[in-house]
PDB file of C-alpha atoms in Angstrom:
ATOM      1  CA  MET F   1       0.000   0.000   0.000  1.00 53.00           C
ATOM      2  CA  THR F   2       1.581   3.275  -1.123  1.00 82.00           C
ATOM      3  CA  ALA F   3      -0.890   5.756   0.368  1.00 87.00           C
ATOM      4  CA  THR F   4      -2.206   6.281   3.872  1.00 93.00           C
ATOM      5  CA  THR F   5      -5.295   8.359   4.579  1.00 95.00           C
ATOM      6  CA  HIS F   6      -5.979   9.990   7.920  1.00 96.00           C
ATOM      7  CA  ALA F   7      -9.447  11.485   8.351  1.00 97.00           C
ATOM      8  CA  LEU F   8      -9.260  14.952   9.949  1.00 97.00           C
ATOM      9  CA  ALA F   9     -12.824  16.227  10.050  1.00 96.00           C
ATOM     10  CA  SER F  10     -16.226  15.787   8.415  1.00 96.00           C
ATOM     11  CA  GLY F  11     -19.749  17.139   8.371  1.00 94.00           C
ATOM     12  CA  PRO F  12     -22.943  16.966   6.311  1.00 94.00           C
ATOM     13  CA  GLY F  13     -21.793  16.722   2.690  1.00 95.00           C
ATOM     14  CA  TRP F  14     -18.051  17.218   3.283  1.00 96.00           C
ATOM     15  CA  GLN F  15     -14.958  15.563   4.686  1.00 97.00           C
ATOM     16  CA  VAL F  16     -11.230  16.286   4.713  1.00 97.00           C
ATOM     17  CA  SER F  17      -8.308  13.884   5.004  1.00 97.00           C
ATOM     18  CA  ASP F  18      -4.538  14.028   5.197  1.00 97.00           C
ATOM     19  CA  VAL F  19      -3.229  11.750   2.441  1.00 95.00           C
ATOM     20  CA  VAL F  20       0.439  10.687   2.375  1.00 95.00           C
ATOM     21  CA  CYS F  21       1.659   8.751  -0.669  1.00 92.00           C
ATOM     22  CA  THR F  22       5.040   6.990  -0.781  1.00 90.00           C
ATOM     23  CA  ALA F  23       4.857   5.731  -4.386  1.00 88.00           C
ATOM     24  CA  GLY F  24       7.891   6.160  -6.621  1.00 85.00           C
ATOM     25  CA  ALA F  25       8.960   5.675 -10.210  1.00 80.00           C
ATOM     26  CA  GLY F  26       8.919   1.890  -9.819  1.00 83.00           C
ATOM     27  CA  ASP F  27       5.310   1.772  -8.690  1.00 85.00           C
ATOM     28  CA  ARG F  28       2.800   1.236 -11.455  1.00 84.00           C
ATOM     29  CA  PRO F  29      -0.201   3.587 -11.284  1.00 83.00           C
ATOM     30  CA  PHE F  30      -3.626   2.004 -11.055  1.00 82.00           C
ATOM     31  CA  GLU F  31      -7.035   3.360 -11.920  1.00 89.00           C
ATOM     32  CA  GLU F  32      -9.274   4.759  -9.195  1.00 92.00           C
ATOM     33  CA  THR F  33     -12.634   6.528  -9.199  1.00 95.00           C
ATOM     34  CA  HIS F  34     -13.719   9.760  -7.553  1.00 95.00           C
ATOM     35  CA  ARG F  35     -16.809   8.957  -5.506  1.00 94.00           C
ATOM     36  CA  ASP F  36     -17.682  12.648  -5.133  1.00 95.00           C
ATOM     37  CA  PHE F  37     -16.222  16.061  -5.874  1.00 96.00           C
ATOM     38  CA  CYS F  38     -12.582  16.178  -4.841  1.00 97.00           C
ATOM     39  CA  VAL F  39     -10.377  19.225  -4.277  1.00 97.00           C
ATOM     40  CA  ALA F  40      -6.940  18.106  -3.116  1.00 96.00           C
ATOM     41  CA  LEU F  41      -4.378  20.660  -1.990  1.00 93.00           C
ATOM     42  CA  VAL F  42      -0.842  19.426  -2.697  1.00 91.00           C
ATOM     43  CA  THR F  43       1.377  20.385   0.248  1.00 91.00           C
ATOM     44  CA  SER F  44       4.559  18.524  -0.731  1.00 89.00           C
ATOM     45  CA  GLY F  45       5.944  16.384  -3.542  1.00 87.00           C
ATOM     46  CA  THR F  46       4.872  16.107  -7.167  1.00 84.00           C
ATOM     47  CA  PHE F  47       2.851  13.619  -9.190  1.00 87.00           C
ATOM     48  CA  ARG F  48       1.100  13.234 -12.527  1.00 85.00           C
ATOM     49  CA  TYR F  49      -2.691  13.251 -12.468  1.00 91.00           C
ATOM     50  CA  ARG F  50      -4.658  11.859 -15.406  1.00 91.00           C
ATOM     51  CA  ALA F  51      -8.452  12.102 -15.545  1.00 93.00           C
ATOM     52  CA  GLN F  52     -11.253  12.739 -18.025  1.00 91.00           C
ATOM     53  CA  GLN F  53     -10.483  16.489 -17.964  1.00 89.00           C
ATOM     54  CA  GLY F  54      -6.890  15.859 -19.089  1.00 88.00           C
ATOM     55  CA  THR F  55      -3.416  15.216 -17.705  1.00 87.00           C
ATOM     56  CA  ALA F  56      -1.587  17.600 -15.374  1.00 86.00           C
ATOM     57  CA  MET F  57       1.510  17.731 -13.229  1.00 83.00           C
ATOM     58  CA  LEU F  58       0.643  18.553  -9.619  1.00 85.00           C
ATOM     59  CA  ALA F  59       3.129  20.430  -7.452  1.00 83.00           C
ATOM     60  CA  PRO F  60       2.933  22.091  -4.015  1.00 86.00           C
ATOM     61  CA  GLY F  61       0.340  24.853  -3.997  1.00 87.00           C
ATOM     62  CA  SER F  62      -1.715  23.407  -6.844  1.00 87.00           C
ATOM     63  CA  LEU F  63      -5.191  21.919  -6.537  1.00 93.00           C
ATOM     64  CA  LEU F  64      -6.295  18.590  -7.975  1.00 95.00           C
ATOM     65  CA  LEU F  65      -9.895  18.795  -9.209  1.00 95.00           C
ATOM     66  CA  GLY F  66     -12.052  15.690  -9.487  1.00 95.00           C
ATOM     67  CA  ASN F  67     -15.676  15.115 -10.507  1.00 95.00           C
ATOM     68  CA  PRO F  68     -17.970  12.374  -9.134  1.00 96.00           C
ATOM     69  CA  GLY F  69     -17.771   9.102 -11.047  1.00 95.00           C
ATOM     70  CA  THR F  70     -14.618  10.116 -12.930  1.00 94.00           C
ATOM     71  CA  CYS F  71     -11.800   7.574 -13.236  1.00 95.00           C
ATOM     72  CA  TYR F  72      -8.248   8.789 -12.657  1.00 94.00           C
ATOM     73  CA  GLU F  73      -4.622   7.713 -12.243  1.00 92.00           C
ATOM     74  CA  CYS F  74      -1.738   9.215 -10.287  1.00 90.00           C
ATOM     75  CA  GLY F  75       1.871   8.489 -11.286  1.00 86.00           C
ATOM     76  CA  HIS F  76       5.265   9.331  -9.760  1.00 84.00           C
ATOM     77  CA  GLU F  77       7.673   8.754 -12.604  1.00 76.00           C
ATOM     78  CA  HIS F  78       9.426  12.077 -11.872  1.00 70.00           C
ATOM     79  CA  GLY F  79       9.838  11.701  -8.116  1.00 70.00           C
ATOM     80  CA  SER F  80       8.788   9.755  -5.042  1.00 78.00           C
ATOM     81  CA  GLY F  81       5.992  10.583  -2.688  1.00 84.00           C
ATOM     82  CA  ASP F  82       3.598  13.436  -2.068  1.00 90.00           C
ATOM     83  CA  ARG F  83       1.224  14.731   0.579  1.00 92.00           C
ATOM     84  CA  CYS F  84      -2.203  16.282   0.089  1.00 95.00           C
ATOM     85  CA  LEU F  85      -5.057  17.757   2.050  1.00 96.00           C
ATOM     86  CA  SER F  86      -7.947  16.073   0.301  1.00 97.00           C
ATOM     87  CA  PHE F  87     -11.384  17.725   0.531  1.00 97.00           C
ATOM     88  CA  HIS F  88     -14.405  15.710  -0.623  1.00 97.00           C
ATOM     89  CA  PHE F  89     -17.817  17.250  -1.267  1.00 97.00           C
ATOM     90  CA  GLY F  90     -21.165  15.659  -2.068  1.00 96.00           C
ATOM     91  CA  PRO F  91     -23.019  16.903  -5.182  1.00 94.00           C
ATOM     92  CA  ALA F  92     -25.751  18.619  -3.139  1.00 94.00           C
ATOM     93  CA  TYR F  93     -23.109  20.448  -1.086  1.00 94.00           C
ATOM     94  CA  MET F  94     -21.327  21.698  -4.219  1.00 93.00           C
ATOM     95  CA  GLU F  95     -24.621  22.621  -5.854  1.00 91.00           C
ATOM     96  CA  ARG F  96     -25.357  24.999  -2.968  1.00 90.00           C
ATOM     97  CA  ILE F  97     -21.864  26.479  -3.268  1.00 90.00           C
ATOM     98  CA  ALA F  98     -22.143  26.984  -7.030  1.00 88.00           C
ATOM     99  CA  ALA F  99     -25.518  28.695  -6.606  1.00 87.00           C
ATOM    100  CA  ASP F 100     -23.790  31.391  -4.540  1.00 84.00           C
ATOM    101  CA  VAL F 101     -20.817  31.892  -6.907  1.00 81.00           C
ATOM    102  CA  PRO F 102     -21.478  34.442  -9.666  1.00 75.00           C
ATOM    103  CA  GLY F 103     -20.766  32.964 -13.099  1.00 73.00           C
ATOM    104  CA  ALA F 104     -20.697  29.311 -12.032  1.00 74.00           C
ATOM    105  CA  ARG F 105     -23.038  27.905 -14.642  1.00 68.00           C
ATOM    106  CA  LYS F 106     -21.955  24.271 -14.650  1.00 72.00           C
ATOM    107  CA  LEU F 107     -21.567  21.934 -11.695  1.00 80.00           C
ATOM    108  CA  ALA F 108     -18.411  20.189 -12.901  1.00 87.00           C
ATOM    109  CA  PHE F 109     -14.690  20.910 -13.042  1.00 90.00           C
ATOM    110  CA  GLU F 110     -13.553  21.284 -16.628  1.00 88.00           C
ATOM    111  CA  ALA F 111      -9.830  21.324 -15.791  1.00 88.00           C
ATOM    112  CA  ALA F 112      -7.838  18.635 -14.018  1.00 90.00           C
ATOM    113  CA  ARG F 113      -6.071  21.084 -11.741  1.00 88.00           C
ATOM    114  CA  LEU F 114      -5.629  24.666 -10.634  1.00 89.00           C
ATOM    115  CA  PRO F 115      -2.021  25.890 -10.640  1.00 86.00           C
ATOM    116  CA  PRO F 116      -0.616  27.709  -7.605  1.00 84.00           C
ATOM    117  CA  LEU F 117      -2.567  30.975  -7.693  1.00 83.00           C
ATOM    118  CA  PRO F 118      -1.538  34.017  -5.623  1.00 79.00           C
ATOM    119  CA  ALA F 119      -5.177  34.667  -4.739  1.00 82.00           C
ATOM    120  CA  LEU F 120      -5.469  31.233  -3.136  1.00 86.00           C
ATOM    121  CA  ALA F 121      -2.110  31.227  -1.315  1.00 84.00           C
ATOM    122  CA  PRO F 122      -3.344  32.650   2.038  1.00 85.00           C
ATOM    123  CA  LEU F 123      -6.277  30.231   2.166  1.00 89.00           C
ATOM    124  CA  LEU F 124      -4.123  27.208   1.362  1.00 90.00           C
ATOM    125  CA  ALA F 125      -1.538  28.226   3.962  1.00 86.00           C
ATOM    126  CA  THR F 126      -4.322  28.504   6.546  1.00 89.00           C
ATOM    127  CA  ALA F 127      -5.540  24.998   5.688  1.00 92.00           C
ATOM    128  CA  GLU F 128      -2.059  23.500   5.946  1.00 91.00           C
ATOM    129  CA  ALA F 129      -1.460  25.246   9.271  1.00 87.00           C
ATOM    130  CA  ALA F 130      -4.761  23.867  10.599  1.00 90.00           C
ATOM    131  CA  ARG F 131      -3.616  20.364   9.690  1.00 92.00           C
ATOM    132  CA  ASP F 132      -0.182  20.777  11.279  1.00 89.00           C
ATOM    133  CA  MET F 133      -1.628  22.317  14.463  1.00 86.00           C
ATOM    134  CA  ALA F 134      -4.345  19.629  14.684  1.00 88.00           C
ATOM    135  CA  ASP F 135      -6.895  22.451  14.620  1.00 88.00           C
ATOM    136  CA  ASN F 136      -9.616  20.191  13.222  1.00 89.00           C
ATOM    137  CA  ASP F 137     -12.412  22.501  14.348  1.00 89.00           C
ATOM    138  CA  ALA F 138     -11.281  24.956  11.651  1.00 92.00           C
ATOM    139  CA  PHE F 139     -12.108  22.605   8.785  1.00 95.00           C
ATOM    140  CA  GLU F 140     -15.873  23.151   8.604  1.00 94.00           C
ATOM    141  CA  GLU F 141     -15.225  26.758   7.665  1.00 94.00           C
ATOM    142  CA  LEU F 142     -12.155  25.937   5.568  1.00 95.00           C
ATOM    143  CA  SER F 143     -14.128  23.366   3.573  1.00 96.00           C
ATOM    144  CA  LEU F 144     -16.658  26.005   2.568  1.00 94.00           C
ATOM    145  CA  ARG F 145     -13.897  28.439   1.629  1.00 93.00           C
ATOM    146  CA  ILE F 146     -11.935  25.829  -0.347  1.00 95.00           C
ATOM    147  CA  ALA F 147     -15.063  24.710  -2.226  1.00 94.00           C
ATOM    148  CA  GLY F 148     -16.096  28.272  -3.042  1.00 91.00           C
ATOM    149  CA  ALA F 149     -12.588  29.317  -4.077  1.00 91.00           C
ATOM    150  CA  SER F 150     -12.117  26.291  -6.338  1.00 90.00           C
ATOM    151  CA  VAL F 151     -15.482  26.780  -8.049  1.00 89.00           C
ATOM    152  CA  THR F 152     -14.760  30.490  -8.501  1.00 87.00           C
ATOM    153  CA  ALA F 153     -11.255  29.962  -9.885  1.00 83.00           C
ATOM    154  CA  ALA F 154     -12.214  26.981 -12.077  1.00 78.00           C
ATOM    155  CA  THR F 155     -15.045  28.884 -13.734  1.00 75.00           C
ATOM    156  CA  ASP F 156     -13.133  32.174 -13.996  1.00 66.00           C
ATOM    157  CA  ALA F 157     -15.988  33.716 -12.052  1.00 51.00           C
ATOM    158  CA  THR F 158     -15.208  37.092 -10.566  1.00 48.00           C
ATOM    159  CA  PRO F 159     -16.960  37.616  -7.240  1.00 51.00           C
ATOM    160  CA  VAL F 160     -19.222  40.623  -7.227  1.00 53.00           C
ATOM    161  CA  ARG F 161     -18.254  42.832  -4.268  1.00 60.00           C
ATOM    162  CA  ARG F 162     -21.537  44.448  -3.356  1.00 70.00           C
ATOM    163  CA  ALA F 163     -21.970  46.112  -0.016  1.00 72.00           C
ATOM    164  CA  PRO F 164     -23.862  43.870   2.404  1.00 78.00           C
ATOM    165  CA  SER F 165     -27.571  44.648   2.521  1.00 85.00           C
ATOM    166  CA  ARG F 166     -29.118  45.979   5.724  1.00 82.00           C
ATOM    167  CA  ARG F 167     -30.753  42.603   6.167  1.00 89.00           C
ATOM    168  CA  ASP F 168     -27.390  40.830   5.876  1.00 88.00           C
ATOM    169  CA  GLN F 169     -25.827  43.291   8.300  1.00 85.00           C
ATOM    170  CA  LYS F 170     -28.611  42.492  10.774  1.00 87.00           C
ATOM    171  CA  ARG F 171     -27.961  38.769  10.291  1.00 89.00           C
ATOM    172  CA  VAL F 172     -24.266  39.222  11.040  1.00 89.00           C
ATOM    173  CA  ALA F 173     -25.051  41.337  14.107  1.00 85.00           C
ATOM    174  CA  GLU F 174     -27.314  38.573  15.413  1.00 87.00           C
ATOM    175  CA  ALA F 175     -24.601  35.979  14.776  1.00 89.00           C
ATOM    176  CA  VAL F 176     -22.001  38.092  16.559  1.00 88.00           C
ATOM    177  CA  ARG F 177     -24.240  38.342  19.604  1.00 84.00           C
ATOM    178  CA  ARG F 178     -24.796  34.591  19.530  1.00 88.00           C
ATOM    179  CA  ILE F 179     -21.038  34.036  19.320  1.00 87.00           C
ATOM    180  CA  GLU F 180     -20.476  36.372  22.232  1.00 84.00           C
ATOM    181  CA  LEU F 181     -23.018  34.488  24.340  1.00 86.00           C
ATOM    182  CA  ASP F 182     -21.675  31.018  23.540  1.00 86.00           C
ATOM    183  CA  ALA F 183     -17.933  31.460  23.020  1.00 87.00           C
ATOM    184  CA  ASP F 184     -17.134  28.681  25.461  1.00 86.00           C
ATOM    185  CA  GLY F 185     -19.554  26.258  23.777  1.00 86.00           C
ATOM    186  CA  LEU F 186     -19.864  24.416  20.495  1.00 83.00           C
ATOM    187  CA  VAL F 187     -21.819  26.465  17.969  1.00 80.00           C
ATOM    188  CA  SER F 188     -20.979  25.517  14.402  1.00 87.00           C
ATOM    189  CA  LEU F 189     -20.887  27.702  11.328  1.00 90.00           C
ATOM    190  CA  SER F 190     -23.771  25.711   9.835  1.00 90.00           C
ATOM    191  CA  ALA F 191     -25.847  26.317  12.970  1.00 90.00           C
ATOM    192  CA  LEU F 192     -25.176  30.059  12.781  1.00 92.00           C
ATOM    193  CA  ALA F 193     -26.181  30.096   9.123  1.00 91.00           C
ATOM    194  CA  GLU F 194     -29.377  28.191   9.858  1.00 91.00           C
ATOM    195  CA  GLU F 195     -30.309  30.620  12.630  1.00 91.00           C
ATOM    196  CA  THR F 196     -29.866  33.552  10.241  1.00 90.00           C
ATOM    197  CA  ALA F 197     -31.773  31.784   7.427  1.00 91.00           C
ATOM    198  CA  THR F 198     -28.870  31.779   4.981  1.00 91.00           C
ATOM    199  CA  SER F 199     -26.743  29.140   3.293  1.00 92.00           C
ATOM    200  CA  PRO F 200     -23.432  28.444   5.089  1.00 92.00           C
ATOM    201  CA  TYR F 201     -21.380  29.804   2.183  1.00 91.00           C
ATOM    202  CA  HIS F 202     -23.431  33.006   1.908  1.00 91.00           C
ATOM    203  CA  PHE F 203     -23.267  33.474   5.684  1.00 92.00           C
ATOM    204  CA  LEU F 204     -19.488  33.016   5.703  1.00 92.00           C
ATOM    205  CA  ARG F 205     -19.103  35.562   2.907  1.00 89.00           C
ATOM    206  CA  ILE F 206     -21.259  38.280   4.466  1.00 90.00           C
ATOM    207  CA  PHE F 207     -19.739  37.718   7.919  1.00 90.00           C
ATOM    208  CA  ARG F 208     -16.253  38.351   6.505  1.00 87.00           C
ATOM    209  CA  GLN F 209     -17.485  41.427   4.640  1.00 85.00           C
ATOM    210  CA  VAL F 210     -19.084  42.953   7.713  1.00 83.00           C
ATOM    211  CA  THR F 211     -16.579  42.034  10.444  1.00 84.00           C
ATOM    212  CA  GLY F 212     -13.332  41.703   8.505  1.00 80.00           C
ATOM    213  CA  MET F 213     -12.781  38.152   9.760  1.00 85.00           C
ATOM    214  CA  THR F 214     -14.395  34.729   9.568  1.00 90.00           C
ATOM    215  CA  PRO F 215     -16.727  33.423  12.299  1.00 91.00           C
ATOM    216  CA  TYR F 216     -14.042  31.014  13.508  1.00 90.00           C
ATOM    217  CA  GLN F 217     -11.433  33.768  13.676  1.00 88.00           C
ATOM    218  CA  PHE F 218     -13.895  35.908  15.630  1.00 87.00           C
ATOM    219  CA  LEU F 219     -14.554  32.998  17.978  1.00 89.00           C
ATOM    220  CA  LEU F 220     -10.860  32.453  18.666  1.00 88.00           C
ATOM    221  CA  ARG F 221     -10.251  36.169  19.184  1.00 85.00           C
ATOM    222  CA  THR F 222     -13.032  36.346  21.736  1.00 87.00           C
ATOM    223  CA  ARG F 223     -11.873  33.239  23.585  1.00 89.00           C
ATOM    224  CA  LEU F 224      -8.273  34.462  23.750  1.00 89.00           C
ATOM    225  CA  HIS F 225      -9.350  37.917  24.880  1.00 86.00           C
ATOM    226  CA  ARG F 226     -11.410  36.483  27.711  1.00 87.00           C
ATOM    227  CA  ALA F 227      -8.647  34.134  28.735  1.00 90.00           C
ATOM    228  CA  ALA F 228      -6.159  37.031  28.788  1.00 90.00           C
ATOM    229  CA  VAL F 229      -8.459  39.072  31.026  1.00 84.00           C
ATOM    230  CA  ARG F 230      -8.868  36.168  33.425  1.00 88.00           C
ATOM    231  CA  LEU F 231      -5.137  35.543  33.514  1.00 89.00           C
ATOM    232  CA  ARG F 232      -4.736  39.107  34.782  1.00 83.00           C
ATOM    233  CA  MET F 233      -7.666  39.000  37.192  1.00 83.00           C
ATOM    234  CA  ALA F 234      -7.955  35.408  38.400  1.00 85.00           C
ATOM    235  CA  ASN F 235      -5.822  32.968  40.375  1.00 88.00           C
ATOM    236  CA  GLU F 236      -7.078  29.782  38.699  1.00 91.00           C
ATOM    237  CA  THR F 237      -4.555  27.628  36.880  1.00 93.00           C
ATOM    238  CA  VAL F 238      -3.856  28.284  33.219  1.00 94.00           C
ATOM    239  CA  SER F 239      -5.495  24.976  32.291  1.00 93.00           C
ATOM    240  CA  VAL F 240      -8.731  25.848  34.113  1.00 94.00           C
ATOM    241  CA  ILE F 241      -8.885  29.235  32.399  1.00 93.00           C
ATOM    242  CA  ALA F 242      -8.169  27.664  29.001  1.00 92.00           C
ATOM    243  CA  PHE F 243     -10.853  24.988  29.329  1.00 92.00           C
ATOM    244  CA  GLU F 244     -13.480  27.398  30.665  1.00 92.00           C
ATOM    245  CA  ALA F 245     -12.746  29.766  27.775  1.00 91.00           C
ATOM    246  CA  GLY F 246     -13.683  26.985  25.346  1.00 91.00           C
ATOM    247  CA  PHE F 247     -10.316  25.410  24.475  1.00 90.00           C
ATOM    248  CA  ASN F 248     -10.330  21.623  24.726  1.00 88.00           C
ATOM    249  CA  ASP F 249      -6.580  21.217  24.515  1.00 88.00           C
ATOM    250  CA  LEU F 250      -4.045  23.077  26.677  1.00 92.00           C
ATOM    251  CA  SER F 251      -1.186  22.862  24.173  1.00 91.00           C
ATOM    252  CA  THR F 252      -3.409  24.362  21.462  1.00 88.00           C
ATOM    253  CA  PHE F 253      -4.367  27.196  23.806  1.00 92.00           C
ATOM    254  CA  ASN F 254      -0.717  27.859  24.680  1.00 92.00           C
ATOM    255  CA  ARG F 255       0.312  27.995  21.006  1.00 90.00           C
ATOM    256  CA  ARG F 256      -2.524  30.273  19.983  1.00 87.00           C
ATOM    257  CA  PHE F 257      -2.053  32.564  22.959  1.00 89.00           C
ATOM    258  CA  ARG F 258       1.660  32.968  22.284  1.00 88.00           C
ATOM    259  CA  ARG F 259       1.091  33.597  18.590  1.00 84.00           C
ATOM    260  CA  VAL F 260      -1.474  36.316  19.254  1.00 81.00           C
ATOM    261  CA  MET F 261      -0.176  37.860  22.487  1.00 83.00           C
ATOM    262  CA  GLY F 262       3.530  37.427  21.798  1.00 84.00           C
ATOM    263  CA  GLU F 263       4.256  35.507  25.020  1.00 88.00           C
ATOM    264  CA  THR F 264       3.131  32.440  26.927  1.00 91.00           C
ATOM    265  CA  PRO F 265       0.085  32.583  29.204  1.00 92.00           C
ATOM    266  CA  GLY F 266       2.365  32.152  32.223  1.00 91.00           C
ATOM    267  CA  ASP F 267       4.620  35.054  31.239  1.00 89.00           C
ATOM    268  CA  TYR F 268       1.586  37.202  30.504  1.00 87.00           C
ATOM    269  CA  ARG F 269       0.173  36.476  33.931  1.00 88.00           C
ATOM    270  CA  THR F 270       3.392  37.339  35.788  1.00 87.00           C
ATOM    271  CA  ARG F 271       3.218  40.883  34.408  1.00 77.00           C
ATOM    272  CA  ARG F 272      -0.229  41.621  35.820  1.00 66.00           C
ATOM    273  CA  PRO F 273      -0.492  44.688  38.066  1.00 61.00           C
ATOM    274  CA  ASN F 274      -0.119  43.999  41.768  1.00 56.00           C
ATOM    275  CA  SER F 275      -3.517  45.577  42.300  1.00 43.00           C
ATOM    276  CA  ALA F 276      -5.302  42.933  40.213  1.00 47.00           C
ATOM    277  CA  LEU F 277      -7.831  40.994  42.266  1.00 45.00           C
ATOM    278  CA  PRO F 278      -8.567  37.282  41.968  1.00 45.00           C
ATOM    279  CA  ALA F 279     -11.455  36.777  39.577  1.00 40.00           C
ATOM    280  CA  THR F 280     -13.775  35.506  42.297  1.00 38.00           C
ATOM    281  CA  SER F 281     -13.153  38.582  44.455  1.00 34.00           C
ATOM    282  CA  ALA F 282     -13.404  40.948  41.510  1.00 34.00           C
ATOM    283  CA  VAL F 283     -16.768  39.580  40.462  1.00 33.00           C
ATOM    284  CA  ALA F 284     -18.095  39.622  43.994  1.00 33.00           C
ATOM    285  CA  ALA F 285     -17.005  43.249  44.412  1.00 34.00           C
ATOM    286  CA  LEU F 286     -19.024  44.449  41.439  1.00 33.00           C
ATOM    287  CA  PRO F 287     -22.769  44.640  42.139  1.00 35.00           C
ATOM    288  CA  GLY F 288     -24.891  43.074  39.440  1.00 37.00           C
ATOM    289  CA  GLN F 289     -21.857  41.716  37.578  1.00 35.00           C
ATOM    290  CA  SER F 290     -22.468  38.410  35.838  1.00 34.00           C
ATOM    291  CA  ASP F 291     -20.761  36.329  33.212  1.00 35.00           C
ATOM    292  CA  VAL F 292     -22.363  37.962  30.184  1.00 33.00           C
ATOM    293  CA  GLY F 293     -19.221  39.023  28.350  1.00 38.00           C
ATOM    294  CA  PRO F 294     -18.683  38.273  24.674  1.00 37.00           C
ATOM    295  CA  HIS F 295     -19.101  34.557  24.080  1.00 38.00           C
ATOM    296  CA  GLN F 296     -18.302  32.843  20.815  1.00 39.00           C
ATOM    297  CA  PRO F 297     -19.464  29.718  19.100  1.00 37.00           C
ATOM    298  CA  GLY F 298     -17.164  26.856  18.808  1.00 38.00           C
ATOM    299  CA  ARG F 299     -16.514  25.612  15.486  1.00 38.00           C
TER     300      ARG F 299
END
């Protein structure tokens, strides 16, 4: 067996896997079939991809595009091994995406691949970082973005940048409030979209337009902000603060905190003013104070 597949995350109509292939020039390619739409981000190595749409050489930064029911072969005559983030989408999922992409008239990829495109570079780097940091909660949102970006780029559709309508702005405001109330819980992007009566892809797009960040980024910012405040005000352990802020893994919290705040949670805490009160005392000293600060949905 020359390829190993590790499932990272999945949801209704989508799944993403980390695929590592060790095949080389001496390994004969064999025919396989795409069971659904496939968008595979090549993160290392090269290989030849042959499908109904044509033959293409895949290199890091390029996207393999596959249609449901299409037979394909991958060969490594020019080098050994590769690694991909492989996104799979059901037809109904992609149909909803295409309906929200201006100019996407046909629900099928006509090319076998997308070359490394500057416009896609930040998104692909974010996806690879999520894999390497085991940030699997990020993939619901990333799957929508990858699907929309691949449909847009493959059809040469240029997104129309209209200002969000007042109704869409109201939807985003409602979602922000929901995120603020439930930052330490598990509220998914699809749940937020359903509550605002929009498709997940449309909701993601208008949320970014209005707030300047994605729902997941807003969630993480809120969680980190609250954790930072508690580190200054409370005497609980770092792990207790991290878990109560909504982080399920202490090492993930430590990495994210250091990346955003520029220092570890412990170092940040040691620099708190001497006048800072323990969180329990601070809350008790403020009449009417309750835990109603900004909460965000988990992804």
